Amino acid sequence: MPQPLIDPGLQAERTELAWRRTQIALVVIACLALRGQSPVLMGLALLTAGLLWISQGGRYRLSLAMLRNESGDSRPLQILGTSVALVVMALIGMAKALATL
């Protein structure tokens, strides 16, 4: 059975593109929060997007190195931090929506 052709750079590229989409989504959330007069939500979204943007290059190089060495080393604190920020933003957004009812 022939082995499928796999370009080792594509996996890191897909990961980087996924993080870029997350950054764009956070900026959109910040714009919507600004429109909805929620400065805390806007600040948290912009801060999270900024931190992701700053660490983007290192994350891409780390992904490429992991593929070359065939070993996986995730960044649990970065993933946990992003997840917590997104949950907090969702809770703030829901509280704001419920308060307007």
PDB file of N, CA, C and O in Angstrom, residues 4-38:
ATOM      1  N   PRO A   4       0.750   7.923   1.760  1.00  0.00           N
ATOM      2  CA  PRO A   4       0.274   9.205   1.251  1.00  0.00           C
ATOM      3  C   PRO A   4       1.385  10.254   1.343  1.00  0.00           C
ATOM      4  O   PRO A   4       2.223  10.222   2.243  1.00  0.00           O
ATOM      5  N   LEU A   5       1.406  11.157   0.368  1.00  0.00           N
ATOM      6  CA  LEU A   5       2.388  12.232   0.381  1.00  0.00           C
ATOM      7  C   LEU A   5       1.958  13.282   1.392  1.00  0.00           C
ATOM      8  O   LEU A   5       0.858  13.809   1.337  1.00  0.00           O
ATOM      9  N   ILE A   6       2.824  13.541   2.330  1.00  0.00           N
ATOM     10  CA  ILE A   6       2.520  14.512   3.371  1.00  0.00           C
ATOM     11  C   ILE A   6       3.620  15.557   3.385  1.00  0.00           C
ATOM     12  O   ILE A   6       4.797  15.232   3.507  1.00  0.00           O
ATOM     13  N   ASP A   7       3.233  16.782   3.248  1.00  0.00           N
ATOM     14  CA  ASP A   7       4.183  17.883   3.349  1.00  0.00           C
ATOM     15  C   ASP A   7       4.239  18.312   4.803  1.00  0.00           C
ATOM     16  O   ASP A   7       3.244  18.787   5.347  1.00  0.00           O
ATOM     17  N   PRO A   8       5.396  18.166   5.462  1.00  0.00           N
ATOM     18  CA  PRO A   8       5.451  18.469   6.889  1.00  0.00           C
ATOM     19  C   PRO A   8       5.184  19.930   7.224  1.00  0.00           C
ATOM     20  O   PRO A   8       4.846  20.257   8.343  1.00  0.00           O
ATOM     21  N   GLY A   9       5.311  20.829   6.266  1.00  0.00           N
ATOM     22  CA  GLY A   9       5.054  22.236   6.530  1.00  0.00           C
ATOM     23  C   GLY A   9       3.581  22.588   6.554  1.00  0.00           C
ATOM     24  O   GLY A   9       3.181  23.603   7.113  1.00  0.00           O
ATOM     25  N   LEU A  10       2.756  21.741   5.931  1.00  0.00           N
ATOM     26  CA  LEU A  10       1.332  22.067   5.838  1.00  0.00           C
ATOM     27  C   LEU A  10       0.611  21.993   7.176  1.00  0.00           C
ATOM     28  O   LEU A  10      -0.288  22.784   7.437  1.00  0.00           O
ATOM     29  N   GLN A  11       0.997  21.065   8.021  1.00  0.00           N
ATOM     30  CA  GLN A  11       0.332  20.952   9.314  1.00  0.00           C
ATOM     31  C   GLN A  11       0.586  22.202  10.152  1.00  0.00           C
ATOM     32  O   GLN A  11      -0.330  22.744  10.764  1.00  0.00           O
ATOM     33  N   ALA A  12       1.819  22.670  10.155  1.00  0.00           N
ATOM     34  CA  ALA A  12       2.134  23.897  10.894  1.00  0.00           C
ATOM     35  C   ALA A  12       1.407  25.091  10.274  1.00  0.00           C
ATOM     36  O   ALA A  12       0.937  25.986  10.978  1.00  0.00           O
ATOM     37  N   GLU A  13       1.306  25.090   8.957  1.00  0.00           N
ATOM     38  CA  GLU A  13       0.602  26.174   8.262  1.00  0.00           C
ATOM     39  C   GLU A  13      -0.879  26.184   8.642  1.00  0.00           C
ATOM     40  O   GLU A  13      -1.454  27.240   8.891  1.00  0.00           O
ATOM     41  N   ARG A  14      -1.502  25.008   8.695  1.00  0.00           N
ATOM     42  CA  ARG A  14      -2.915  24.931   9.090  1.00  0.00           C
ATOM     43  C   ARG A  14      -3.109  25.407  10.522  1.00  0.00           C
ATOM     44  O   ARG A  14      -4.079  26.098  10.834  1.00  0.00           O
ATOM     45  N   THR A  15      -2.181  25.043  11.394  1.00  0.00           N
ATOM     46  CA  THR A  15      -2.266  25.490  12.786  1.00  0.00           C
ATOM     47  C   THR A  15      -2.153  26.999  12.872  1.00  0.00           C
ATOM     48  O   THR A  15      -2.912  27.652  13.598  1.00  0.00           O
ATOM     49  N   GLU A  16      -1.211  27.566  12.132  1.00  0.00           N
ATOM     50  CA  GLU A  16      -1.054  29.017  12.145  1.00  0.00           C
ATOM     51  C   GLU A  16      -2.303  29.705  11.615  1.00  0.00           C
ATOM     52  O   GLU A  16      -2.764  30.709  12.174  1.00  0.00           O
ATOM     53  N   LEU A  17      -2.881  29.162  10.542  1.00  0.00           N
ATOM     54  CA  LEU A  17      -4.099  29.758   9.993  1.00  0.00           C
ATOM     55  C   LEU A  17      -5.259  29.670  10.982  1.00  0.00           C
ATOM     56  O   LEU A  17      -6.075  30.594  11.075  1.00  0.00           O
ATOM     57  N   ALA A  18      -5.329  28.594  11.751  1.00  0.00           N
ATOM     58  CA  ALA A  18      -6.388  28.474  12.758  1.00  0.00           C
ATOM     59  C   ALA A  18      -6.220  29.535  13.841  1.00  0.00           C
ATOM     60  O   ALA A  18      -7.202  30.151  14.271  1.00  0.00           O
ATOM     61  N   TRP A  19      -4.986  29.775  14.273  1.00  0.00           N
ATOM     62  CA  TRP A  19      -4.759  30.818  15.272  1.00  0.00           C
ATOM     63  C   TRP A  19      -5.063  32.194  14.690  1.00  0.00           C
ATOM     64  O   TRP A  19      -5.564  33.075  15.381  1.00  0.00           O
ATOM     65  N   ARG A  20      -4.754  32.403  13.407  1.00  0.00           N
ATOM     66  CA  ARG A  20      -5.080  33.689  12.759  1.00  0.00           C
ATOM     67  C   ARG A  20      -6.597  33.906  12.728  1.00  0.00           C
ATOM     68  O   ARG A  20      -7.077  35.006  12.967  1.00  0.00           O
ATOM     69  N   ARG A  21      -7.343  32.850  12.422  1.00  0.00           N
ATOM     70  CA  ARG A  21      -8.806  32.972  12.436  1.00  0.00           C
ATOM     71  C   ARG A  21      -9.309  33.316  13.840  1.00  0.00           C
ATOM     72  O   ARG A  21     -10.247  34.105  13.987  1.00  0.00           O
ATOM     73  N   THR A  22      -8.682  32.744  14.855  1.00  0.00           N
ATOM     74  CA  THR A  22      -9.062  33.068  16.232  1.00  0.00           C
ATOM     75  C   THR A  22      -8.800  34.539  16.515  1.00  0.00           C
ATOM     76  O   THR A  22      -9.623  35.220  17.135  1.00  0.00           O
ATOM     77  N   GLN A  23      -7.658  35.047  16.058  1.00  0.00           N
ATOM     78  CA  GLN A  23      -7.345  36.461  16.257  1.00  0.00           C
ATOM     79  C   GLN A  23      -8.369  37.359  15.573  1.00  0.00           C
ATOM     80  O   GLN A  23      -8.831  38.350  16.156  1.00  0.00           O
ATOM     81  N   ILE A  24      -8.723  37.029  14.355  1.00  0.00           N
ATOM     82  CA  ILE A  24      -9.711  37.828  13.615  1.00  0.00           C
ATOM     83  C   ILE A  24     -11.060  37.797  14.329  1.00  0.00           C
ATOM     84  O   ILE A  24     -11.727  38.825  14.462  1.00  0.00           O
ATOM     85  N   ALA A  25     -11.445  36.621  14.810  1.00  0.00           N
ATOM     86  CA  ALA A  25     -12.710  36.512  15.538  1.00  0.00           C
ATOM     87  C   ALA A  25     -12.689  37.371  16.796  1.00  0.00           C
ATOM     88  O   ALA A  25     -13.686  38.019  17.134  1.00  0.00           O
ATOM     89  N   LEU A  26     -11.554  37.416  17.480  1.00  0.00           N
ATOM     90  CA  LEU A  26     -11.450  38.234  18.685  1.00  0.00           C
ATOM     91  C   LEU A  26     -11.550  39.722  18.366  1.00  0.00           C
ATOM     92  O   LEU A  26     -12.150  40.490  19.121  1.00  0.00           O
ATOM     93  N   VAL A  27     -10.973  40.141  17.262  1.00  0.00           N
ATOM     94  CA  VAL A  27     -11.083  41.549  16.856  1.00  0.00           C
ATOM     95  C   VAL A  27     -12.531  41.880  16.504  1.00  0.00           C
ATOM     96  O   VAL A  27     -13.038  42.948  16.854  1.00  0.00           O
ATOM     97  N   VAL A  28     -13.220  40.965  15.837  1.00  0.00           N
ATOM     98  CA  VAL A  28     -14.638  41.177  15.524  1.00  0.00           C
ATOM     99  C   VAL A  28     -15.451  41.279  16.818  1.00  0.00           C
ATOM    100  O   VAL A  28     -16.326  42.144  16.953  1.00  0.00           O
ATOM    101  N   ILE A  29     -15.158  40.409  17.780  1.00  0.00           N
ATOM    102  CA  ILE A  29     -15.850  40.469  19.074  1.00  0.00           C
ATOM    103  C   ILE A  29     -15.602  41.821  19.734  1.00  0.00           C
ATOM    104  O   ILE A  29     -16.512  42.438  20.289  1.00  0.00           O
ATOM    105  N   ALA A  30     -14.359  42.299  19.657  1.00  0.00           N
ATOM    106  CA  ALA A  30     -14.035  43.596  20.252  1.00  0.00           C
ATOM    107  C   ALA A  30     -14.820  44.716  19.585  1.00  0.00           C
ATOM    108  O   ALA A  30     -15.328  45.620  20.262  1.00  0.00           O
ATOM    109  N   CYS A  31     -14.950  44.674  18.257  1.00  0.00           N
ATOM    110  CA  CYS A  31     -15.722  45.697  17.544  1.00  0.00           C
ATOM    111  C   CYS A  31     -17.198  45.649  17.932  1.00  0.00           C
ATOM    112  O   CYS A  31     -17.826  46.690  18.138  1.00  0.00           O
ATOM    113  N   LEU A  32     -17.749  44.444  18.040  1.00  0.00           N
ATOM    114  CA  LEU A  32     -19.146  44.312  18.452  1.00  0.00           C
ATOM    115  C   LEU A  32     -19.339  44.772  19.890  1.00  0.00           C
ATOM    116  O   LEU A  32     -20.358  45.389  20.217  1.00  0.00           O
ATOM    117  N   ALA A  33     -18.356  44.489  20.746  1.00  0.00           N
ATOM    118  CA  ALA A  33     -18.449  44.926  22.142  1.00  0.00           C
ATOM    119  C   ALA A  33     -18.387  46.444  22.230  1.00  0.00           C
ATOM    120  O   ALA A  33     -19.075  47.054  23.047  1.00  0.00           O
ATOM    121  N   LEU A  34     -17.578  47.051  21.393  1.00  0.00           N
ATOM    122  CA  LEU A  34     -17.494  48.515  21.372  1.00  0.00           C
ATOM    123  C   LEU A  34     -18.835  49.106  20.958  1.00  0.00           C
ATOM    124  O   LEU A  34     -19.300  50.083  21.543  1.00  0.00           O
ATOM    125  N   ARG A  35     -19.447  48.474  19.980  1.00  0.00           N
ATOM    126  CA  ARG A  35     -20.757  48.949  19.522  1.00  0.00           C
ATOM    127  C   ARG A  35     -21.820  48.764  20.610  1.00  0.00           C
ATOM    128  O   ARG A  35     -22.721  49.573  20.760  1.00  0.00           O
ATOM    129  N   GLY A  36     -21.693  47.690  21.381  1.00  0.00           N
ATOM    130  CA  GLY A  36     -22.651  47.405  22.445  1.00  0.00           C
ATOM    131  C   GLY A  36     -22.297  48.060  23.763  1.00  0.00           C
ATOM    132  O   GLY A  36     -22.881  47.738  24.789  1.00  0.00           O
ATOM    133  N   GLN A  37     -21.323  48.961  23.740  1.00  0.00           N
ATOM    134  CA  GLN A  37     -20.938  49.711  24.947  1.00  0.00           C
ATOM    135  C   GLN A  37     -20.441  48.794  26.065  1.00  0.00           C
ATOM    136  O   GLN A  37     -20.803  48.972  27.222  1.00  0.00           O
ATOM    137  N   SER A  38     -19.616  47.814  25.746  1.00  0.00           N
ATOM    138  CA  SER A  38     -19.051  46.922  26.761  1.00  0.00           C
ATOM    139  C   SER A  38     -17.522  47.037  26.719  1.00  0.00           C
ATOM    140  O   SER A  38     -16.845  46.245  26.070  1.00  0.00           O
TER     141      SER A  38
END
